[in-house]
PDB file of C-alpha atoms in Angstrom:
ATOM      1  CA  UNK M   4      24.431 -87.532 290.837  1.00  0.00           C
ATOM      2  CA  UNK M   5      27.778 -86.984 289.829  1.00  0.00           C
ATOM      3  CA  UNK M   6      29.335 -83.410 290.616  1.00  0.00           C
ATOM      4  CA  UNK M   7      32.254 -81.578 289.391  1.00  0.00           C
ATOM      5  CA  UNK M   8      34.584 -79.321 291.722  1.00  0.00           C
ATOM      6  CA  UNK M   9      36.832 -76.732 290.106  1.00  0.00           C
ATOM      7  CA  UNK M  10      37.685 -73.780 292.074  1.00  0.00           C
ATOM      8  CA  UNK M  11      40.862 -71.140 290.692  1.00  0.00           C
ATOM      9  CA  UNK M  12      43.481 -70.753 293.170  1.00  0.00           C
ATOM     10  CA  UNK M  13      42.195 -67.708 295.198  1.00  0.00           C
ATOM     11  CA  UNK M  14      38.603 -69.710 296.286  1.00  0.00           C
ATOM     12  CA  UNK M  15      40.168 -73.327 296.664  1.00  0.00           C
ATOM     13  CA  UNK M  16      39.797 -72.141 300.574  1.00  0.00           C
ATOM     14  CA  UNK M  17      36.438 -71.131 300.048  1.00  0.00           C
ATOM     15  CA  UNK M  18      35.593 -74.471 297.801  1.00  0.00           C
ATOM     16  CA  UNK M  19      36.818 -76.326 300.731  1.00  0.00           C
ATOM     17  CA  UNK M  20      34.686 -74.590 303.330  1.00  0.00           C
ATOM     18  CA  UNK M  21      32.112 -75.609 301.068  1.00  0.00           C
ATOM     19  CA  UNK M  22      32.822 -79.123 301.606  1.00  0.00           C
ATOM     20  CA  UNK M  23      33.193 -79.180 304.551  1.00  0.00           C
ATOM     21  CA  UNK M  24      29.812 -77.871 305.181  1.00  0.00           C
ATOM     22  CA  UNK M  25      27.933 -79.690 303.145  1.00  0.00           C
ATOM     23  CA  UNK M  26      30.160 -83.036 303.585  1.00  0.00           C
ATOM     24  CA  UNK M  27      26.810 -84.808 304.479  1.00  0.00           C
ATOM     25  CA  UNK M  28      25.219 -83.941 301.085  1.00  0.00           C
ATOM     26  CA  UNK M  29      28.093 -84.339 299.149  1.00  0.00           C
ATOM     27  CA  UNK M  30      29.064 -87.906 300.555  1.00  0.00           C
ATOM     28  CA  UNK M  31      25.262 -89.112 298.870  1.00  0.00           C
ATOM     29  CA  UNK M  32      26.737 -88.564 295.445  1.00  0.00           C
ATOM     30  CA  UNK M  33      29.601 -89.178 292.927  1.00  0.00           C
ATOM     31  CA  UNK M  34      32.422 -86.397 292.868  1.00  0.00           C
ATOM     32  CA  UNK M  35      35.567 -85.828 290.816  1.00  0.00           C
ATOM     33  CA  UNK M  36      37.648 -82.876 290.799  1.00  0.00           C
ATOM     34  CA  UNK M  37      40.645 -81.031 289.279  1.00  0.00           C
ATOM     35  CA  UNK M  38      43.902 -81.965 290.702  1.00  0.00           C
ATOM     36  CA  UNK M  39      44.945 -79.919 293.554  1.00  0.00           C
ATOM     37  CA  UNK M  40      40.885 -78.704 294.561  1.00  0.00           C
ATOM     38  CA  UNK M  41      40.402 -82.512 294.642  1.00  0.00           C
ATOM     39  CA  UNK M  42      42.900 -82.871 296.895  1.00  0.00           C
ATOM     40  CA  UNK M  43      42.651 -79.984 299.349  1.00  0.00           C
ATOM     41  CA  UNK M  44      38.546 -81.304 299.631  1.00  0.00           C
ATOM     42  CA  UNK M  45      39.308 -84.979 299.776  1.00  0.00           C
ATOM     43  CA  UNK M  46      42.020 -83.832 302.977  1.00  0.00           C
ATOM     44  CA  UNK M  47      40.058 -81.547 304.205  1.00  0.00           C
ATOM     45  CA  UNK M  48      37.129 -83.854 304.051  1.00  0.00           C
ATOM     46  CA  UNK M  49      37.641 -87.301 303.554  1.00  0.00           C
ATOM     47  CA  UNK M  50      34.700 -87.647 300.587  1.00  0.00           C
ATOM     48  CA  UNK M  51      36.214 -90.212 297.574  1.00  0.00           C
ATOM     49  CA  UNK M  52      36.417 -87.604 295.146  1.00  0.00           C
ATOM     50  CA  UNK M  53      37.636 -88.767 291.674  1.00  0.00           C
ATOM     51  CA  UNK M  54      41.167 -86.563 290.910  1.00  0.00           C
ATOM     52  CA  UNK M  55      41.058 -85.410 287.236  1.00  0.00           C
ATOM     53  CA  UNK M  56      44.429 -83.645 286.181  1.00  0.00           C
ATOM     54  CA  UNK M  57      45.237 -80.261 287.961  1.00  0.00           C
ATOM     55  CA  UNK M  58      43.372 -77.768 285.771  1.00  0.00           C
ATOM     56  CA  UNK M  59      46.247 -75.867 283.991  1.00  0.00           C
ATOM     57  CA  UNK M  60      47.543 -79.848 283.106  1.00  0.00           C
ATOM     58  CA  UNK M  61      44.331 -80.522 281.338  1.00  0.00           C
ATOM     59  CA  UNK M  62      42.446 -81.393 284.408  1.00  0.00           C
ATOM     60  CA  UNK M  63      39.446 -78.653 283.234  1.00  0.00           C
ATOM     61  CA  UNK M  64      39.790 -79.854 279.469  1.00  0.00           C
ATOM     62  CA  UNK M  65      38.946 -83.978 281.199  1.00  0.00           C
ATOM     63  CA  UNK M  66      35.758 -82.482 283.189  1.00  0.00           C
ATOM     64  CA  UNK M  67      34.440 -80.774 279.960  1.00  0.00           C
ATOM     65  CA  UNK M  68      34.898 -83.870 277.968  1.00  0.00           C
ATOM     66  CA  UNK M  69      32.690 -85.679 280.545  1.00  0.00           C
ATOM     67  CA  UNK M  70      30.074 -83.440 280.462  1.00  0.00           C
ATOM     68  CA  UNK M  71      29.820 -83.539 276.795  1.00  0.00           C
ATOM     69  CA  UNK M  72      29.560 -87.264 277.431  1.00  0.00           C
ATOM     70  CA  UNK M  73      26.677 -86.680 279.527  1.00  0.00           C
ATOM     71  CA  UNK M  74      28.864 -88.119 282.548  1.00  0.00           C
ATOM     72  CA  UNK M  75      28.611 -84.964 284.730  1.00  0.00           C
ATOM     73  CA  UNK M  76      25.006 -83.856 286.593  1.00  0.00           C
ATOM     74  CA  UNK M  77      26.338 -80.697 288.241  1.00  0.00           C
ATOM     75  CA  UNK M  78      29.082 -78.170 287.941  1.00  0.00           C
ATOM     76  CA  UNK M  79      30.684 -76.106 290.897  1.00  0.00           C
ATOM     77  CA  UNK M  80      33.313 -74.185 289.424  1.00  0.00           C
ATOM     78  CA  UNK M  81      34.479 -71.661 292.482  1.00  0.00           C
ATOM     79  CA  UNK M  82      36.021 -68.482 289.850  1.00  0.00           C
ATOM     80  CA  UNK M  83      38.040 -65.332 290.929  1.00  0.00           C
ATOM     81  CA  UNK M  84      36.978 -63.038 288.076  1.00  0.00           C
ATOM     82  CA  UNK M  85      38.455 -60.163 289.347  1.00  0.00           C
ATOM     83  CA  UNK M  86      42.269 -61.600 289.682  1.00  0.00           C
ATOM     84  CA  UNK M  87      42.235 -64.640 286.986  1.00  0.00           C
ATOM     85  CA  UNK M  88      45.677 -66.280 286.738  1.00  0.00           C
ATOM     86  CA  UNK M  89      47.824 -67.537 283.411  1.00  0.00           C
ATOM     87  CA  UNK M  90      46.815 -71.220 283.386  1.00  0.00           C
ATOM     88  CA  UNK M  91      43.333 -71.506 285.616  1.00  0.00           C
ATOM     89  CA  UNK M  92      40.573 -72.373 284.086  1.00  0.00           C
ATOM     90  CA  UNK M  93      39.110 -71.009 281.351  1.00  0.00           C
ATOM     91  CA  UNK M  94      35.340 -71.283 282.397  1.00  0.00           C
ATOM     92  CA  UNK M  95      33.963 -70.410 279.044  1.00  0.00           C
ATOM     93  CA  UNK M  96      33.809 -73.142 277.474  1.00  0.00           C
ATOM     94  CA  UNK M  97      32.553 -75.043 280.373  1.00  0.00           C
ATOM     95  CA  UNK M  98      29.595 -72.942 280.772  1.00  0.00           C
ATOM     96  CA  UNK M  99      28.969 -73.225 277.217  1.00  0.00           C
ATOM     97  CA  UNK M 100      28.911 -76.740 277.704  1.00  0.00           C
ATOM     98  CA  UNK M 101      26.906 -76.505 280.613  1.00  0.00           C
ATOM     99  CA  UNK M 102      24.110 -74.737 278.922  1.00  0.00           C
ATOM    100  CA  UNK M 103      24.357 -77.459 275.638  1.00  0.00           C
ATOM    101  CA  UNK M 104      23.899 -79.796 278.152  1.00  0.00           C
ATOM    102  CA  UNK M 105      21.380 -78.286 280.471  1.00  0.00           C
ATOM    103  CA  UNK M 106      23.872 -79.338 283.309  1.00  0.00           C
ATOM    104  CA  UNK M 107      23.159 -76.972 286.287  1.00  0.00           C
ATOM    105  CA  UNK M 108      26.317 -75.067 287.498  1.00  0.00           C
ATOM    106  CA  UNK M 109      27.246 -72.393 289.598  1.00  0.00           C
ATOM    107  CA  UNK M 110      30.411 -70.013 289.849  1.00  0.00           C
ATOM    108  CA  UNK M 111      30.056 -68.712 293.341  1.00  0.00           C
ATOM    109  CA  UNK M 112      29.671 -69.756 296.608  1.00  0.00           C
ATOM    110  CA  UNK M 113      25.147 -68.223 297.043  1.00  0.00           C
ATOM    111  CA  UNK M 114      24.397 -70.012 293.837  1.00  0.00           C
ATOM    112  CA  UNK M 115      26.556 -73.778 295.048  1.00  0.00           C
ATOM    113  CA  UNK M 116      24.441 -73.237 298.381  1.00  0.00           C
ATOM    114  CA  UNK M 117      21.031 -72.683 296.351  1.00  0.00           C
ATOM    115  CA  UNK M 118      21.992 -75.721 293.861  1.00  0.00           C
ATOM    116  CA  UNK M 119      22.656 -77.895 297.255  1.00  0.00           C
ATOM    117  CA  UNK M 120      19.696 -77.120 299.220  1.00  0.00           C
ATOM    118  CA  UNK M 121      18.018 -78.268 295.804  1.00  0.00           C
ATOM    119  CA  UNK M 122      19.845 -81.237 295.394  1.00  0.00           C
ATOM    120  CA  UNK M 123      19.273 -82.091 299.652  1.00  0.00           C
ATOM    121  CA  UNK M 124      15.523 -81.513 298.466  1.00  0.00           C
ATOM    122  CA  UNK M 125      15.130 -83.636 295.455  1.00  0.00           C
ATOM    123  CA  UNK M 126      14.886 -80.910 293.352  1.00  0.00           C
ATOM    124  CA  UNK M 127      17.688 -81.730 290.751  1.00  0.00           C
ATOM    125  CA  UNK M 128      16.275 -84.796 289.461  1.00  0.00           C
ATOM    126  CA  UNK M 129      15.795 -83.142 286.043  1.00  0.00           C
ATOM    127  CA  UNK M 130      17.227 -85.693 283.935  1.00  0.00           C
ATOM    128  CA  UNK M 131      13.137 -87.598 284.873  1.00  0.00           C
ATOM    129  CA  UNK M 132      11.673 -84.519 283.183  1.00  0.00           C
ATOM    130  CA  UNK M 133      13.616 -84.211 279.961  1.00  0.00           C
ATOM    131  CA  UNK M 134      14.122 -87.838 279.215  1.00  0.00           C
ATOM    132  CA  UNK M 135      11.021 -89.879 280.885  1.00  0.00           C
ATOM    133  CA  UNK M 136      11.314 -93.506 280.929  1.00  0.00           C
TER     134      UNK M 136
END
């Protein structure tokens, strides 16, 4: 599968915890990244993680493009919604995207957990159901 990483300034900590954690489940798959999350996880981690732009250059704007390209299976964008910052990433149109797409995604660290135990399972493999060979 190929996952996305975006995470706003305030969780790139917490997105890197992540990571860490589930470095095992994460190194099975494909993973790209906004700039600076990409690179915290990718030091913090050693996983190849593809480095898109940092997400106030653009680096958001390059991961949405890809998922309305049908390039991107899962989305873990890490949000502050209580303290957003001028320039982070505007997750709207993401999620939109998301939902166009049927691309799961989650915005916080219970539902990333839940969406990895599911992908450690097998149970993401949706793309079989809606487009059988």
């Amino acid at each position: 599968m190929n996952i996305a990483l975006i995470a706003h300034d305030a969780k790139k900590e917490l997105m890197t915890q992540f990571c860490i954690a589930y470095c095992g489940t994460l190194s099975k798959h494909d993973l790209c990244a906004t700039g600076t999350t990409g690179k915290l996880v990718a030091e913090a981690t050693g996983l190849d993680i593809d480095r898109f732009l940092a997400g106030y250059q653009g680096g958001e704007e390059q991961i949405a493009a890809r998922i309305a390209c049908n390039e991107i299976d899962l989305l873990l964008i890490f949000r502050d919604p209580l303290n957003p910052k001028p320039g982070e990433p505007n997750e709207a149109n993401l999620l939109r995207l998301c939902d166009v797409h049927n691309i799961p995604v989650a915005t916080n660290i219970a539902t990333a957990e839940a969406l990895i135990h599911a992908l450690e399972r097998g149970d993401l493999d949706w793309r079989d159901i809606v487009n059988p060979k």
